Coordinates of C-alpha atoms and ligand atoms in Angstrom, one line a residue:
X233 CA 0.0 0.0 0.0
X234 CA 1.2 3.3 -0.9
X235 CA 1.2 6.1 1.9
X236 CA -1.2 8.1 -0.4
X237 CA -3.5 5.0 -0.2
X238 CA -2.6 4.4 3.0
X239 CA -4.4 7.9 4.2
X240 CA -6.6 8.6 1.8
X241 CA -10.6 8.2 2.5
X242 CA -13.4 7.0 0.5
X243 CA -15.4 10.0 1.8
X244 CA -13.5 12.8 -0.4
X245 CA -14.7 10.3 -3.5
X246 CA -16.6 12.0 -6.1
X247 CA -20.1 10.5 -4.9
X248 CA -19.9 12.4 -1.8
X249 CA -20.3 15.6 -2.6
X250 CA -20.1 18.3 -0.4
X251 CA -18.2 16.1 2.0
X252 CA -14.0 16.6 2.6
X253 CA -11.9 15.0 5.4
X254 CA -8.5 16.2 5.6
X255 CA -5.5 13.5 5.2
X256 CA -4.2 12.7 9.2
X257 CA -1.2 12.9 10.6
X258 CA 0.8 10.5 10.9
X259 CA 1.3 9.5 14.8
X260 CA 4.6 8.2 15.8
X261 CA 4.5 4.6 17.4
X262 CA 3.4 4.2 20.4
X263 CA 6.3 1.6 21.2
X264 CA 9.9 2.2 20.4
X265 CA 10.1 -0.5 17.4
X266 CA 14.0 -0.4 17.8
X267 CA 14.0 -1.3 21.6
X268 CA 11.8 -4.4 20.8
X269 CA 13.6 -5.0 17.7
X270 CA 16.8 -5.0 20.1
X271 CA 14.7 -7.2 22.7
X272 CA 13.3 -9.7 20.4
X273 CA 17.1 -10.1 18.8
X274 CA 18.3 -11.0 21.9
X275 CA 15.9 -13.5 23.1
X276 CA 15.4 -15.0 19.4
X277 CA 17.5 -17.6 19.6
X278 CA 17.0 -18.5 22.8
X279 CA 16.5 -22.0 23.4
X280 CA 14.6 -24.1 26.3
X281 CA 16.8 -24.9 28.9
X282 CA 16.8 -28.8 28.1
X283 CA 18.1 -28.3 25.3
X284 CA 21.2 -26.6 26.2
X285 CA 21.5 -29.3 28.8
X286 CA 20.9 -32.2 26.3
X287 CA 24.3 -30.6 24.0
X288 CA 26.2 -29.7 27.2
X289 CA 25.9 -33.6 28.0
X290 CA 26.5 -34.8 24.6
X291 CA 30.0 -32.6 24.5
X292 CA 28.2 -30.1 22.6
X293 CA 30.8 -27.4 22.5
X294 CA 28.7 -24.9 20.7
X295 CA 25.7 -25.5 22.9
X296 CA 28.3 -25.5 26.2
X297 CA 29.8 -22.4 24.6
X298 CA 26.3 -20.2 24.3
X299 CA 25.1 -21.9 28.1
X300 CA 27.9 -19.8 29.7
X301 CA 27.1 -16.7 27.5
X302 CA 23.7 -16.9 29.2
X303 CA 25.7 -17.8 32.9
X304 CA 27.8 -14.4 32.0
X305 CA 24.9 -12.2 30.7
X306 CA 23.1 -10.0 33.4
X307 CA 20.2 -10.0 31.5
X308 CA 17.2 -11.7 33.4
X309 CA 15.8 -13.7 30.9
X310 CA 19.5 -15.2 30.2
X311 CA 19.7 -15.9 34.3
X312 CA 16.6 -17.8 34.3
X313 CA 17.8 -20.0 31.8
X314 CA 20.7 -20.2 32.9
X315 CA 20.1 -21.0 36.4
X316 CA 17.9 -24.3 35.1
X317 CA 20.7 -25.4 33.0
X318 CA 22.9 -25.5 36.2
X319 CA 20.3 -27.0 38.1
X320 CA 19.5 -30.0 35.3
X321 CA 23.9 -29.9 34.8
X322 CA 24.5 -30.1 38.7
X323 CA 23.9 -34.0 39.0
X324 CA 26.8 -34.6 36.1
X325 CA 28.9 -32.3 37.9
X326 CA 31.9 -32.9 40.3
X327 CA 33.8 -35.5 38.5
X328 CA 37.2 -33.4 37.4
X329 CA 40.3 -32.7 39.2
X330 CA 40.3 -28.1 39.6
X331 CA 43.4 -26.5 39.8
X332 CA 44.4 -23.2 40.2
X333 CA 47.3 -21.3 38.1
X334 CA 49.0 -18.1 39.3
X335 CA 51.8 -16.1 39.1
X336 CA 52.5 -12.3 38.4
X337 CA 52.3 -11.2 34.4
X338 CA 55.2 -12.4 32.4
X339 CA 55.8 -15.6 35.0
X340 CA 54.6 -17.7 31.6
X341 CA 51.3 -18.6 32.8
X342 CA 50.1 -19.1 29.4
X343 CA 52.7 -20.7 28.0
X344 CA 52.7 -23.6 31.1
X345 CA 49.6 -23.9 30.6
X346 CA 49.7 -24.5 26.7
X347 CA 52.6 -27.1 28.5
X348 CA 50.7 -28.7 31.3
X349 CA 47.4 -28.6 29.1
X350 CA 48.9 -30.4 26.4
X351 CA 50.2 -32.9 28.6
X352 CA 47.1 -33.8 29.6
X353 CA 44.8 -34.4 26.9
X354 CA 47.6 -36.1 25.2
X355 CA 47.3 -38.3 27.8
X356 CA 43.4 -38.6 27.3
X357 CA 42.2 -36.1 29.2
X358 CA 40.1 -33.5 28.6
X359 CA 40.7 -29.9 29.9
X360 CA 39.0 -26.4 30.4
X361 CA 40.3 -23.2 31.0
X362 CA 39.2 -20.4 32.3
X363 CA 39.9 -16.9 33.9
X364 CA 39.7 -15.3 36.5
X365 CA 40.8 -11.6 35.8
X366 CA 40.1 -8.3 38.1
X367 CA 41.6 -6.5 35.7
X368 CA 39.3 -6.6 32.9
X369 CA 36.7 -4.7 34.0
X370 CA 38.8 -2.0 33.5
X371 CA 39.6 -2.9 30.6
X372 CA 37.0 -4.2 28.9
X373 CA 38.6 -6.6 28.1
X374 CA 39.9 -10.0 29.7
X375 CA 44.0 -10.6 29.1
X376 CA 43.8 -14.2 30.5
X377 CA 42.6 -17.0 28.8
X378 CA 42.9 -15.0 25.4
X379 CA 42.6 -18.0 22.5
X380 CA 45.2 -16.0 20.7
X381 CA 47.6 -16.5 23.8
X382 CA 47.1 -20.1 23.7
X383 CA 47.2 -21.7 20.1
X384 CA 48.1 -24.9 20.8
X385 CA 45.4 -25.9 23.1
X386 CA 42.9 -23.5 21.1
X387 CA 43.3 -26.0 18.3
X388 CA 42.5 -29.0 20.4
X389 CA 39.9 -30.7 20.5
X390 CA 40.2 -32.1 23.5
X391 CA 40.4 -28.7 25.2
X392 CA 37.8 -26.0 26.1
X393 CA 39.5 -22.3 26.7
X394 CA 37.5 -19.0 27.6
X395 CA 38.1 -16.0 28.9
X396 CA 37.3 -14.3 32.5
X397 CA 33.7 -12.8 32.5
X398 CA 34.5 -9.3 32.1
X399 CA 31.2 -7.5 34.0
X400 CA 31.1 -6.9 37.3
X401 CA 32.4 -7.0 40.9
X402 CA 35.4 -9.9 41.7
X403 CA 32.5 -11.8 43.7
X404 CA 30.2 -12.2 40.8
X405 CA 32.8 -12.8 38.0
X406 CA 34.0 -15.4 40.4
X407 CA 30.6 -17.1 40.9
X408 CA 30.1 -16.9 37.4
X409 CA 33.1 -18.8 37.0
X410 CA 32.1 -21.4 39.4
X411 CA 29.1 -21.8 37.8
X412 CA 30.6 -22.3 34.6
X413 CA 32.9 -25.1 36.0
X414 CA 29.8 -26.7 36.7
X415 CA 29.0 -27.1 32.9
X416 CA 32.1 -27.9 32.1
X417 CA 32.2 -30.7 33.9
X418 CA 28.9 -32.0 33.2
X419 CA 30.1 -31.5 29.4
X420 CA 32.4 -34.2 30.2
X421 CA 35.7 -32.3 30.9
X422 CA 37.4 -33.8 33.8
X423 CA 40.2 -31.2 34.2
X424 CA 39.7 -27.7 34.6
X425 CA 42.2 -24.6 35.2
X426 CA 41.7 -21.5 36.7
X427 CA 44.2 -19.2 35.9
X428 CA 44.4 -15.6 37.4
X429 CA 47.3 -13.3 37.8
X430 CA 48.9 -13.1 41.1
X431 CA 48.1 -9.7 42.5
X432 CA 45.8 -10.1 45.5
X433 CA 42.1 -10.8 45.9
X434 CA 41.3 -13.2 42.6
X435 CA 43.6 -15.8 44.3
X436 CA 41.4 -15.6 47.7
X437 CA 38.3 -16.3 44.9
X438 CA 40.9 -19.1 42.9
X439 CA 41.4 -20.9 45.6
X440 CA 38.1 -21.3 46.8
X441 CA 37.0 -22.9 43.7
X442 CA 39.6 -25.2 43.2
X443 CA 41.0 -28.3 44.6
X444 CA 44.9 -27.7 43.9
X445 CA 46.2 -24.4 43.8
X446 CA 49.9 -24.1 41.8
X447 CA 51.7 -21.1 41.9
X448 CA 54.1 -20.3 39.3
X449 CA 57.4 -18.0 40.3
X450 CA 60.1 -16.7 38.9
X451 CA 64.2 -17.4 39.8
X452 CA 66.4 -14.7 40.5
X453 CA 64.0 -11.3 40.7
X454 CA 66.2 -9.7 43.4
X455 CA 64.7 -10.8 46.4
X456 CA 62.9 -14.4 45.8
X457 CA 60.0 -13.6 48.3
X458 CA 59.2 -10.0 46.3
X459 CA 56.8 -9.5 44.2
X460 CA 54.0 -12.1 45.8
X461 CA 52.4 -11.9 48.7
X462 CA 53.2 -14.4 51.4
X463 CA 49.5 -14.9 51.5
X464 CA 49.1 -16.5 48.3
X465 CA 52.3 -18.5 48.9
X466 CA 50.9 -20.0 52.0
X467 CA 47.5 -20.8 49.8
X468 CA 50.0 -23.2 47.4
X469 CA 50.2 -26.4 47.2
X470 CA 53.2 -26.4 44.8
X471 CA 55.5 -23.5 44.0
X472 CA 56.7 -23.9 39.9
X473 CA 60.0 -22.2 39.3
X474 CA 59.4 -20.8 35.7
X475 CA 61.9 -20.1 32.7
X476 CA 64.9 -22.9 34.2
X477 CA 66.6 -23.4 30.6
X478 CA 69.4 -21.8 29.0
X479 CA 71.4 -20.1 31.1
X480 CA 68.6 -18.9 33.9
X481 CA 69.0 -23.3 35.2
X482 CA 71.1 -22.5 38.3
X483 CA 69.4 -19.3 39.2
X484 CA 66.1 -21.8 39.3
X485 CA 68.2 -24.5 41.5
X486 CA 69.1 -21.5 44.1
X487 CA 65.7 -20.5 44.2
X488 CA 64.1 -24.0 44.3
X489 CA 66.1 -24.4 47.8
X490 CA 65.4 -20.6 49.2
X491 CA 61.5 -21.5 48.6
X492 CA 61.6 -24.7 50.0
X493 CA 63.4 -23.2 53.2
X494 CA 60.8 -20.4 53.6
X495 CA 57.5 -22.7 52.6
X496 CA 59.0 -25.3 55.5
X497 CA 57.9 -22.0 57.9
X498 CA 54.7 -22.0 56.7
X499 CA 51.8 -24.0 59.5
X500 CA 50.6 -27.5 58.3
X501 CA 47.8 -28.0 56.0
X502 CA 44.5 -29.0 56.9
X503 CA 44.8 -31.3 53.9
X504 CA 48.2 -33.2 55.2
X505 CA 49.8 -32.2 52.1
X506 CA 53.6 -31.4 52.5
X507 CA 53.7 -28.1 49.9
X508 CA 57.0 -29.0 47.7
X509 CA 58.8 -26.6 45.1
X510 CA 59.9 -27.7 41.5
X511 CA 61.4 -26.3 38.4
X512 CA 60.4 -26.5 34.6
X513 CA 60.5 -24.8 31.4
X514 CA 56.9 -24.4 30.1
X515 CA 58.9 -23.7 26.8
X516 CA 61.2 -26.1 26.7
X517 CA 58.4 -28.4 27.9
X518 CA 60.7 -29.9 30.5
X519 CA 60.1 -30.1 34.1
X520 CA 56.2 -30.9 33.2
X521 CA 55.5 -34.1 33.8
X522 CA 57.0 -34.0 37.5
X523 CA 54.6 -31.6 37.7
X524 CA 51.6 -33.5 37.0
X525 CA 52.8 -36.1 39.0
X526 CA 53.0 -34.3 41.9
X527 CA 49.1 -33.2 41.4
X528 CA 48.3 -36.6 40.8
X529 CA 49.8 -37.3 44.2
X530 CA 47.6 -34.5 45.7
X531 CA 45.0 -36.1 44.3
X532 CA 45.4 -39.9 45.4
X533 CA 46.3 -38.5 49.0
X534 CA 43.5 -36.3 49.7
X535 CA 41.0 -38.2 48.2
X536 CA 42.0 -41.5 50.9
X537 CA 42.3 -39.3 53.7
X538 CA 39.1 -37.8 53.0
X539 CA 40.1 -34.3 52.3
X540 CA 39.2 -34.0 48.9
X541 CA 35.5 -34.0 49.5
X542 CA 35.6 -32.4 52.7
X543 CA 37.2 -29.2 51.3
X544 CA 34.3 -29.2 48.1
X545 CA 32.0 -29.1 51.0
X546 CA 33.5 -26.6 52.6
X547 CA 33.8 -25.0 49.0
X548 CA 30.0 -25.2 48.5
X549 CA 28.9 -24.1 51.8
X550 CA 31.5 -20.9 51.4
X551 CA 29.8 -20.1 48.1
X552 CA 25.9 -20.3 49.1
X553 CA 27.0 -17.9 52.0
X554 CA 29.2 -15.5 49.3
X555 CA 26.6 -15.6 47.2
X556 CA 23.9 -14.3 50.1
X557 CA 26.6 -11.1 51.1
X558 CA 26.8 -10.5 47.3
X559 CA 23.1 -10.2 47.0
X560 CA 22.3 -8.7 50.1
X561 CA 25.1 -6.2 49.4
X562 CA 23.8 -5.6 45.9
X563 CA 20.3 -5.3 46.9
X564 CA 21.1 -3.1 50.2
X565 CA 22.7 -0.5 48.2
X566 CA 21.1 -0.5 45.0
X567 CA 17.5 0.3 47.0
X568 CA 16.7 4.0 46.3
X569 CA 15.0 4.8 49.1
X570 CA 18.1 3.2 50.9
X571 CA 20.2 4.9 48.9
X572 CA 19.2 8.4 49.9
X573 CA 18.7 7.6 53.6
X574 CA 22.3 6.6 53.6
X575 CA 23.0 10.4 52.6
X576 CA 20.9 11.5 55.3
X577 CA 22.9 9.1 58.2
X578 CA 26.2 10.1 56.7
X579 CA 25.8 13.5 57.5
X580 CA 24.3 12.9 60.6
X581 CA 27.3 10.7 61.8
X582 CA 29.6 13.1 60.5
X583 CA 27.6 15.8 62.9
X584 CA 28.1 13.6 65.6
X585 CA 24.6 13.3 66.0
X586 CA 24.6 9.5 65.8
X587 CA 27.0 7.2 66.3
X588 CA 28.2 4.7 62.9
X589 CA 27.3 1.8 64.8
X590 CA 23.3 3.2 65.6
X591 CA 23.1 4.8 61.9
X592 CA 23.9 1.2 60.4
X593 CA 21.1 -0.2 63.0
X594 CA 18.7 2.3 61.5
X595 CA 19.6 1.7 58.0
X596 CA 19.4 -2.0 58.4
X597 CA 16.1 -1.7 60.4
X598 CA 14.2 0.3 57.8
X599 CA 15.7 -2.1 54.9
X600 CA 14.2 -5.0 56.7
X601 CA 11.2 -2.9 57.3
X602 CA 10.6 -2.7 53.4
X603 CA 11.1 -6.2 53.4
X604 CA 8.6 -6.9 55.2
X605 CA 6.2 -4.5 53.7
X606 CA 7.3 -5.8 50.0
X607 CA 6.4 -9.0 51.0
X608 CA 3.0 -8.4 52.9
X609 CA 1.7 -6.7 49.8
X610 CA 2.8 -9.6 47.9
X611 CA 1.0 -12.2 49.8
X612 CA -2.0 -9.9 49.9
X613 CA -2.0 -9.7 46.2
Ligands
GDP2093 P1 51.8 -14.8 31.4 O1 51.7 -13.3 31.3 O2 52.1 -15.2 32.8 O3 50.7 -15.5 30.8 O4 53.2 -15.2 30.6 P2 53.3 -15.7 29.1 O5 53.0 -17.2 29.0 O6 52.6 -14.8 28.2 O7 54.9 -15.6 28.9 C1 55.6 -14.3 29.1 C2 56.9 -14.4 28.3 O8 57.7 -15.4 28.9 C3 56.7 -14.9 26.9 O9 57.6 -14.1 26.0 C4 57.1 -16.3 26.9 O10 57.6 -16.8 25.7 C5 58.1 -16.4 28.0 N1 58.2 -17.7 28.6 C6 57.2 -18.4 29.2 N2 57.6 -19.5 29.7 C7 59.0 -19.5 29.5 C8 60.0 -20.5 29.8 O11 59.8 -21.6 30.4 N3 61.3 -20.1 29.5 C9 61.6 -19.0 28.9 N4 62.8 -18.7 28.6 N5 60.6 -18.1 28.5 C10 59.4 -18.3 28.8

């Protein structure tokens, strides 16, 4: 139909005479057709949860690959699904050996893991790995478990790379992550890394999430305790002297013996594991499989004295209860009304007119308050 067709009217026809109606104006649409065009495109190819699930199990890597776009995505509709997928993938779950890789940037993180990632799936297994990485909310962008950085193991079919969720706070990349193990494993991959760089918090989130947690050093930076907090060395259960070939091999000797002096300082583990400290060349390729035999004996112990499935307890307990602070955090602070009493208190505390400790009873009192009202009208409704 032509727009002169469109708005034209019988009435001005030459059998009514006498008669004229004016052509309209044309009204703009009542809805904003590029907002539901935008909408509709992003819920098109959405499919039902089962059937996600269905590929995941199969070893669907397409299907796994789009089930953690909707884990990552903060759009609602994506959460729903994906919070059935994990619930249908849970049961397949559990059945992989997690280990943590750290180290500060330019420690070869990558490159051991191309190393110790080839190792295994040459062996038959079958490994993911993914990223945790503080940094790239910043900047946009995630600079650990690039594809690019990894070709060898990109190419693999036996291996599963992505990077860190790049949106949000360290505690909700970091249960994204977890969550995204959880497909993994259900997908059939029974080794998963977690690489993140070694600069403070993400290791706290690393090792929570993981069963072994390997930290990779370097020989012969001035002083061999700089650089990484004696924090995250306690956390490891082996310490990986990087780069030992060519001429850097003695350097790595000296520094193998000044770690294992300072990690014999360090209190017991819970876990009875005796933390030891090895050399390799994730280049050279050498060094590796003492590695993995080490994990492998992390793995046989812990699992007969019990430890193994005592610290994924532990591990699931501590995440139920991050998740509740998370939300409760999030939910707190991102209420309005909240929001605008906190002004209020803040300048009354900084009057002296209330002490912090009764302004945060307030606040929390007329959050819960709301609560309570928010729900009564809901029940009443
Ligand atoms: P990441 O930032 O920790 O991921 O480190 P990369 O894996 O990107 O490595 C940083 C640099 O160190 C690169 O130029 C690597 O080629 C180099 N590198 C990594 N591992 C070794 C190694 O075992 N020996 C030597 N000589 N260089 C290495």
């Amino acid at each position: 139909m032509t727009k002169k067709e469109k708005y034209s009217h019988f009435e001005n026809e030459s059998g009514f005479q006498g008669l004229k109606v004016n052509d309209g104006i044309a009204q703009p649409e009542s809805v904003n057709s590029e907002s539901v065009k935008r909408f509709l495109n992003k819920n098109r190819n959405l499919l039902p949860a089962g059937d996600y699930v269905e590929g995941i199990l199969r070893g669907d890597i397409t299907l796994l690959s789009k089930a953690v776009t909707l884990v990552e995505s903060s759009n609602l509709k994506h959460q729903e699904i994906a919070q059935e997928i994990i619930k249908l993938c849970l049961p397949h779950s559990g059945k992989s050996v997690r280990i943590g890789i750290t180290g500060v940037p330019g420690v070869g993180k990558s490159t051991f893991i191309e190393a110790l990632g080839s190792y295994i799936t040459q062996q038959g297994g079958k490994l993911a790995v993914l990223a945790i990485d503080p940094s790239s909310e910043r900047s946009k962008g995630s600079i650990l478990g690039d594809k690019t950085r990894m070709e060898e193991l990109s190419g693999d079919k036996n291996a599963y790379i992505r990077p860190s969720p790049s949106a949000g706070s360290l505690g909700g990349v970091a249960r994204k992550t977890r969550e995204t193990i959880i497909l993994c494993e259900a997908a059939g991959f029974n080794h998963i890394f977690i690489e993140t760089v070694g600069v403070g918090q993400s290791e706290t989130a690393v090792h929570s999430m993981t069963d072994f947690f390997l930290l990779l050093m370097l020989a012969g930076a001035g002083d061999e305790l700089q650089g990484i907090k004696r924090g995250i060395m306690e956390m490891a259960d082996l310490i990986a002297i990087n780069k030992a070939d060519g001429n850097n091999i003695e350097k790595a000797q000296l520094a193998k013996i000044q770690y294992k002096n300072a990690i014999h300082l360090f209190p017991r583990k819970d876990s009875g594991w005796e933390p030891g400290v090895l050399t390799c060349s994730a280049v050279r390729k050498s060094g590796i499989a003492e590695i993995w035999n080490e994990i492998e004996k992390y793995r046989q112990l812990t699992v007969a004295n019990g430890w193994f499935d005592t610290r994924r307890n532990q591990q699931a307990t501590y995440w139920m209860h991050e998740t509740i602070r998370e939300q409760l955090y999030r939910d707190f602070y991102g209420n309005q009304i909240i929001k605008h009493k906190i002004e209020e208190f803040e300048s009354l505390v900084l009057n002296n007119q209330i002490s912090s400790f009764a302004a945060a009873g307030k606040l929390l009192e007329m959050y819960a308050e709301m609560k309570l009202i928010s729900e009564d009208r809901k029940i009443n409704h």
